[in-house]
Coordinates of C-alpha atoms in Angstrom, one line a residue:
X1428 CA -6.4 -43.4 -22.3
X1429 CA -9.8 -44.1 -20.6
X1430 CA -9.7 -47.0 -18.2
X1431 CA -11.8 -50.0 -19.0
X1432 CA -12.9 -50.6 -15.4
X1433 CA -13.1 -47.5 -13.3
X1434 CA -13.9 -47.6 -9.6
X1435 CA -14.3 -44.1 -8.2
X1436 CA -14.4 -43.3 -4.5
X1437 CA -16.5 -46.4 -3.6
X1438 CA -17.5 -46.8 0.0
X1439 CA -19.5 -49.7 1.5
X1440 CA -20.9 -50.2 5.0
X1441 CA -22.8 -53.1 6.6
X1442 CA -25.1 -52.2 9.5
X1443 CA -23.2 -49.0 10.1
X1444 CA -19.7 -50.7 9.9
X1445 CA -17.5 -49.3 7.2
X1446 CA -16.1 -52.1 5.0
X1447 CA -14.7 -50.1 2.1
X1448 CA -13.6 -46.5 2.4
X1449 CA -13.2 -44.2 -0.7
X1450 CA -11.7 -46.9 -2.9
X1451 CA -10.5 -45.7 -6.3
X1452 CA -8.9 -48.0 -8.9
X1453 CA -8.5 -48.0 -12.7
X1454 CA -8.1 -51.3 -14.7
X1455 CA -7.0 -51.2 -18.3
X1456 CA -8.6 -53.2 -21.1
X1457 CA -7.1 -56.7 -21.1
X1458 CA -5.4 -56.3 -17.8
X1459 CA -5.6 -58.7 -14.8
X1460 CA -5.6 -56.9 -11.5
X1461 CA -5.3 -58.9 -8.2
X1462 CA -7.1 -57.6 -5.1
X1463 CA -4.7 -58.9 -2.4
X1464 CA -5.2 -58.8 1.4
X1465 CA -5.9 -60.8 4.5
X1466 CA -9.4 -62.0 5.6
X1467 CA -11.8 -59.1 6.3
X1468 CA -9.8 -56.5 4.5
X1469 CA -12.7 -55.7 2.0
X1470 CA -11.4 -57.4 -1.2
X1471 CA -14.3 -59.7 -1.7
X1472 CA -16.8 -56.9 -0.9
X1473 CA -15.1 -54.8 -3.6
X1474 CA -15.4 -57.7 -6.1
X1475 CA -19.1 -58.2 -5.2
X1476 CA -19.7 -54.4 -5.6
X1477 CA -18.3 -54.7 -9.2
X1478 CA -20.5 -57.7 -9.8
X1479 CA -23.6 -56.0 -8.5
X1480 CA -24.2 -58.2 -5.4
X1481 CA -23.4 -55.3 -3.1
X1482 CA -24.6 -51.7 -3.5
X1483 CA -22.1 -49.0 -2.5
X1484 CA -23.2 -46.2 -0.3
X1485 CA -21.0 -43.8 -2.2
X1486 CA -19.0 -43.7 -5.4
X1487 CA -19.4 -44.9 -9.0
X1488 CA -18.3 -48.0 -11.0
X1489 CA -17.9 -47.8 -14.8
X1490 CA -17.1 -50.5 -17.4
X1491 CA -16.0 -49.3 -20.8
X1492 CA -17.4 -45.8 -19.9
X1493 CA -20.8 -47.1 -18.9
X1494 CA -22.0 -46.4 -15.4
X1495 CA -23.1 -49.8 -13.9
X1496 CA -23.3 -48.7 -10.2
X1497 CA -27.0 -49.1 -9.9
X1498 CA -27.6 -52.0 -12.4
X1499 CA -28.6 -55.5 -11.3
X1500 CA -25.9 -58.2 -11.8
X1501 CA -27.4 -59.6 -15.0
X1502 CA -27.3 -56.2 -16.7
X1503 CA -23.6 -55.5 -16.1
X1504 CA -21.9 -57.8 -18.6
X1505 CA -19.8 -59.3 -15.9
X1506 CA -19.2 -63.0 -15.1
X1507 CA -18.2 -64.2 -11.7
X1508 CA -16.3 -67.4 -10.8
X1509 CA -16.8 -68.4 -7.1
X1510 CA -14.5 -70.1 -4.6
X1511 CA -16.9 -73.0 -4.5
X1512 CA -17.3 -73.1 -8.3
X1513 CA -21.1 -73.3 -7.7
X1514 CA -21.6 -76.0 -10.4
X1515 CA -24.9 -77.8 -10.8
X1516 CA -24.2 -81.4 -9.6
X1517 CA -27.1 -82.9 -11.6
X1518 CA -25.8 -81.5 -14.9
X1519 CA -23.1 -82.6 -17.3
X1520 CA -20.0 -80.6 -18.1
X1521 CA -21.8 -79.3 -21.3
X1522 CA -24.9 -78.5 -19.3
X1523 CA -23.0 -76.4 -16.8
X1524 CA -20.9 -74.6 -19.4
X1525 CA -24.0 -73.7 -21.4
X1526 CA -26.2 -72.8 -18.4
X1527 CA -25.7 -69.0 -18.7
X1528 CA -26.4 -69.1 -22.4
X1529 CA -29.7 -70.9 -21.9
X1530 CA -30.7 -68.3 -19.3
X1531 CA -30.1 -65.7 -22.0
X1532 CA -32.3 -67.5 -24.5
X1533 CA -29.6 -68.7 -26.9
X1534 CA -30.6 -71.4 -29.4
X1535 CA -29.5 -75.0 -28.9
X1536 CA -27.3 -74.8 -31.9
X1537 CA -25.6 -71.7 -30.6
X1538 CA -25.1 -73.2 -27.2
X1539 CA -23.6 -76.4 -28.6
X1540 CA -21.1 -74.4 -30.7
X1541 CA -20.1 -72.2 -27.8
X1542 CA -19.7 -75.2 -25.4
X1543 CA -17.5 -76.9 -28.0
X1544 CA -15.4 -73.7 -28.2
X1545 CA -15.0 -73.6 -24.4
X1546 CA -14.1 -77.3 -24.2
X1547 CA -11.4 -76.8 -26.8
X1548 CA -10.1 -73.6 -25.1
X1549 CA -9.9 -75.4 -21.8
X1550 CA -8.4 -78.6 -23.3
X1551 CA -11.3 -80.7 -22.2
X1552 CA -12.5 -82.0 -25.5
X1553 CA -14.7 -85.1 -25.0
X1554 CA -15.7 -84.1 -21.5
X1555 CA -19.1 -82.6 -22.5
X1556 CA -21.3 -85.6 -21.6
X1557 CA -19.5 -86.4 -18.3
X1558 CA -21.3 -85.6 -15.0
X1559 CA -19.4 -82.9 -13.1
X1560 CA -19.6 -85.1 -10.0
X1561 CA -17.0 -87.4 -11.7
X1562 CA -14.5 -84.6 -12.2
X1563 CA -11.4 -83.8 -10.2
X1564 CA -11.1 -80.4 -8.4
X1565 CA -8.9 -79.0 -11.2
X1566 CA -11.4 -80.2 -13.9
X1567 CA -14.3 -78.6 -12.0
X1568 CA -12.4 -75.4 -11.8
X1569 CA -11.9 -75.4 -15.6
X1570 CA -15.7 -76.1 -16.1
X1571 CA -16.5 -73.1 -13.8
X1572 CA -14.2 -71.0 -15.8
X1573 CA -15.7 -72.2 -19.1
X1574 CA -19.2 -71.4 -17.8
X1575 CA -18.1 -67.8 -16.9
X1576 CA -16.4 -67.3 -20.3
X1577 CA -19.1 -68.8 -22.4
X1578 CA -21.3 -65.8 -22.1
X1579 CA -18.5 -63.6 -23.5
X1580 CA -18.4 -61.2 -20.5
X1581 CA -17.0 -57.7 -20.6
X1582 CA -15.3 -58.4 -17.3
X1583 CA -14.3 -61.6 -15.6
X1584 CA -14.4 -61.6 -11.7
X1585 CA -12.7 -64.4 -9.8
X1586 CA -13.2 -64.9 -6.0
X1587 CA -10.3 -67.0 -4.7
X1588 CA -11.1 -69.7 -7.3
X1589 CA -8.1 -71.9 -6.5
X1590 CA -8.1 -71.9 -2.7
X1591 CA -9.8 -75.3 -2.5
X1592 CA -7.2 -77.1 -4.7
X1593 CA -4.0 -78.8 -3.6
X1594 CA -0.7 -77.1 -4.1
X1595 CA 0.5 -78.9 -7.2
X1596 CA -2.8 -78.5 -9.1
X1597 CA -3.0 -74.8 -8.0
X1598 CA 0.4 -74.1 -9.5
X1599 CA -0.5 -75.7 -12.8
X1600 CA -3.9 -74.0 -13.1
X1601 CA -2.4 -70.7 -12.1
X1602 CA -0.1 -70.8 -15.1
X1603 CA -2.9 -72.1 -17.4
X1604 CA -5.2 -69.3 -16.3
X1605 CA -2.6 -66.6 -16.9
X1606 CA -1.8 -67.9 -20.4
X1607 CA -5.5 -68.2 -21.2
X1608 CA -6.3 -64.7 -20.0
X1609 CA -3.5 -63.3 -22.1
X1610 CA -4.6 -65.3 -25.1
X1611 CA -8.2 -64.2 -25.2
X1612 CA -7.4 -60.7 -23.9
X1613 CA -10.2 -60.6 -21.3
X1614 CA -10.1 -58.0 -18.5
X1615 CA -10.2 -59.6 -15.1
X1616 CA -10.2 -58.8 -11.4
X1617 CA -8.9 -61.6 -9.2
X1618 CA -9.3 -61.8 -5.4
X1619 CA -6.7 -63.7 -3.4
X1620 CA -5.0 -63.7 0.0
X1621 CA -2.0 -65.5 -1.5
X1622 CA 0.9 -63.1 -2.4
X1623 CA 2.6 -65.7 -4.6
X1624 CA -0.6 -66.1 -6.6
X1625 CA -1.0 -62.4 -7.0
X1626 CA 2.6 -61.9 -8.0
X1627 CA 2.4 -64.8 -10.6
X1628 CA -1.0 -63.9 -12.1
X1629 CA -1.4 -60.1 -12.0
X1630 CA -0.4 -57.2 -14.3
X1631 CA -1.0 -55.0 -11.2
X1632 CA -1.8 -55.6 -7.6
X1633 CA -4.0 -53.6 -5.2
X1634 CA -3.1 -54.3 -1.6
X1635 CA -6.1 -53.8 0.7
X1636 CA -6.1 -53.2 4.5
X1637 CA -9.1 -52.4 6.6
X1638 CA -11.2 -51.3 3.6
X1639 CA -8.5 -49.1 2.0
X1640 CA -6.2 -49.6 -0.9
X1641 CA -2.8 -49.0 0.7
X1642 CA -0.7 -49.6 -2.5
X1643 CA -1.5 -50.2 -6.2
X1644 CA 1.2 -51.0 -8.7
X1645 CA 3.1 -53.7 -10.6
X1646 CA 4.1 -56.9 -8.9
X1647 CA 7.7 -55.8 -9.0
X1648 CA 6.9 -52.4 -7.4
X1649 CA 4.8 -54.0 -4.7
X1650 CA 7.4 -56.6 -3.9
X1651 CA 10.6 -54.4 -4.0
X1652 CA 9.2 -51.0 -3.1
X1653 CA 6.4 -51.5 -0.6
X1654 CA 4.8 -48.2 0.4
X1655 CA 4.5 -49.0 4.1
X1656 CA 5.6 -51.3 6.8
X1657 CA 2.2 -53.2 6.5
X1658 CA 2.8 -53.9 2.8
X1659 CA 6.4 -54.9 3.4
X1660 CA 5.3 -57.4 6.0
X1661 CA 2.4 -58.7 3.9
X1662 CA 4.7 -59.3 0.9
X1663 CA 7.1 -61.4 3.0
X1664 CA 9.5 -58.9 4.6
X1665 CA 8.1 -59.9 8.0
X1666 CA 11.4 -59.6 9.9
X1667 CA 11.1 -56.2 11.6
X1668 CA 13.6 -54.6 14.0
X1669 CA 13.9 -51.1 15.5
X1670 CA 17.1 -49.3 14.5
X1671 CA 18.6 -45.8 14.6
X1672 CA 19.8 -44.1 11.4
X1673 CA 22.8 -42.1 12.3
X1674 CA 23.8 -38.8 10.7
X1675 CA 26.3 -40.6 8.5
X1676 CA 23.6 -43.0 7.3
X1677 CA 24.8 -46.0 9.3
X1678 CA 22.1 -48.2 10.9
X1679 CA 22.7 -49.1 14.5
X1680 CA 20.6 -50.7 17.2
X1681 CA 21.1 -47.8 19.6
X1682 CA 22.5 -44.3 19.5
X1683 CA 21.6 -40.8 18.4
X1684 CA 19.7 -40.3 15.2
X1685 CA 16.4 -41.0 13.4
X1686 CA 14.4 -44.0 14.8
X1687 CA 13.4 -46.3 12.0
X1688 CA 12.0 -49.8 11.6
X1689 CA 13.9 -52.1 9.2
X1690 CA 12.0 -54.8 7.4
X1691 CA 13.7 -57.7 5.6
X1692 CA 12.9 -61.1 4.2
X1693 CA 14.4 -64.1 5.8
X1694 CA 16.0 -65.3 2.5
X1695 CA 18.2 -62.2 2.2
X1696 CA 19.6 -62.7 5.7
X1697 CA 22.6 -64.9 6.2
X1698 CA 23.8 -66.6 9.3
X1699 CA 27.5 -66.4 10.1
X1700 CA 29.7 -67.2 13.1
X1701 CA 30.1 -64.5 15.6
X1702 CA 32.9 -62.1 14.8
X1703 CA 33.0 -62.9 11.1
X1704 CA 33.8 -60.3 8.3
X1705 CA 31.0 -57.8 7.8
X1706 CA 30.5 -55.2 5.0
X1707 CA 30.8 -51.6 6.2
X1708 CA 27.1 -50.9 5.5
X1709 CA 25.6 -54.4 6.3
X1710 CA 23.3 -54.8 9.3
X1711 CA 25.0 -57.0 11.9
X1712 CA 22.8 -58.6 14.6
X1713 CA 24.3 -60.8 17.3
X1714 CA 22.0 -63.4 18.7
X1715 CA 21.3 -67.0 19.5
X1716 CA 19.5 -69.7 17.5
X1717 CA 16.2 -70.6 19.3
X1718 CA 14.3 -72.6 16.6
X1719 CA 15.4 -74.7 13.6
X1720 CA 13.1 -75.5 10.6
X1721 CA 14.3 -77.7 7.8
X1722 CA 12.8 -76.3 4.5
X1723 CA 14.1 -78.7 1.9
X1724 CA 16.8 -76.5 0.4
X1725 CA 18.5 -75.6 3.6
X1726 CA 17.4 -74.5 7.1
X1727 CA 15.4 -71.6 8.4
X1728 CA 16.4 -70.3 11.8
X1729 CA 14.7 -68.2 14.4
X1730 CA 17.4 -66.0 16.0
X1731 CA 16.9 -64.1 19.2
X1732 CA 18.7 -60.8 19.1
X1733 CA 18.6 -57.8 21.4
X1734 CA 16.1 -56.0 19.3
X1735 CA 13.8 -58.7 18.2
X1736 CA 13.4 -62.4 17.1
X1737 CA 14.3 -62.6 13.4
X1738 CA 14.3 -65.4 10.8
X1739 CA 17.3 -66.1 8.6
X1740 CA 18.4 -68.9 6.2
X1741 CA 21.5 -71.1 6.1
X1742 CA 22.5 -74.1 4.0
X1743 CA 24.0 -76.0 7.0
X1744 CA 22.6 -77.3 10.2
X1745 CA 23.2 -75.2 13.4
X1746 CA 22.3 -76.4 16.8
X1747 CA 19.7 -74.6 18.9
X1748 CA 21.4 -72.4 21.5
X1749 CA 24.4 -71.7 19.3
X1750 CA 25.6 -68.0 19.2
X1751 CA 25.4 -66.6 15.7
X1752 CA 25.5 -63.4 13.7
X1753 CA 22.7 -62.4 11.3
X1754 CA 24.0 -60.4 8.4
X1755 CA 21.7 -58.4 6.2
X1756 CA 22.9 -56.4 3.1
X1757 CA 22.1 -52.7 3.4
X1758 CA 20.2 -52.7 0.0
X1759 CA 17.9 -55.5 1.2
X1760 CA 16.6 -53.4 4.1
X1761 CA 13.2 -51.7 3.8
X1762 CA 13.2 -48.7 6.1
X1763 CA 10.1 -47.0 7.5
X1764 CA 9.7 -44.3 10.1
X1765 CA 9.2 -46.0 13.5
X1766 CA 5.6 -44.8 14.0
X1767 CA 4.5 -46.2 10.6
X1768 CA 5.5 -49.7 11.6
X1769 CA 3.1 -49.9 14.5
X1770 CA 0.4 -51.1 12.1

């Protein structure tokens, strides 16, 4: 089946500095794909290339089989929702939602009908006459989304639209956006640096690093089967310790065998008293508690071991300086060749 959005070997450079390198992605019709990565990885540049604000030096971009690589933004059939929302402060809610339609020459009656449809869709009936300056952050985000959807775009592009909202509102709107996107069936590309946001919203996630797509797949695959030490760390498995895989498969901190780096998440590691019972294949690290953080549903401890400082969880309070054992189940370890973890 032909992809709805096709990004083929796209490269972008600014002043001779490569920002995107040979990026290839396919997005299915009705799919929401998250571009996930840290600041400067190229995710916003890729989004702006799709929107037409950046011209690639190489590669093609197609939407529904149509080559849009060289088209200006207004000819692409895309709508972009910015981090700042970019609402007109002197306009009402209705004026902002209908702005794109007015620019396209739609009649007043058609604009009024579409604005009413958007207000209903966004559960903001009655807000049309209100100045946007009197809205909360979450309400402004809905208005910006309504303006983007009002023009019935082929593709919705979102550039970290929730990063300015407080945590509670962000969680609520994240669920609303996902339900809305599924209900209307629009194809969307969503830029974020927040892995929880990407996991919650996306059908598929593209992880970017230094202008390259380093893994592309379902949220479950990205989280549980990271393709590299970099992806493992970015998705929360940020404990990393050098080990040796012996010929019988056992993992030890020293000895003969294959050098590997084991990544694991702090919530899969348990803290026990030294000398406690350990499964035959579990990783056992002896160490000392050097930092304690209370996280609401227990404690998060930084433990200094021979190989590295690692983080682990426990439900009970442990004094700093106490000797402990960190136990990690074998199936919770993500193993990579030692050289690959030097990223």
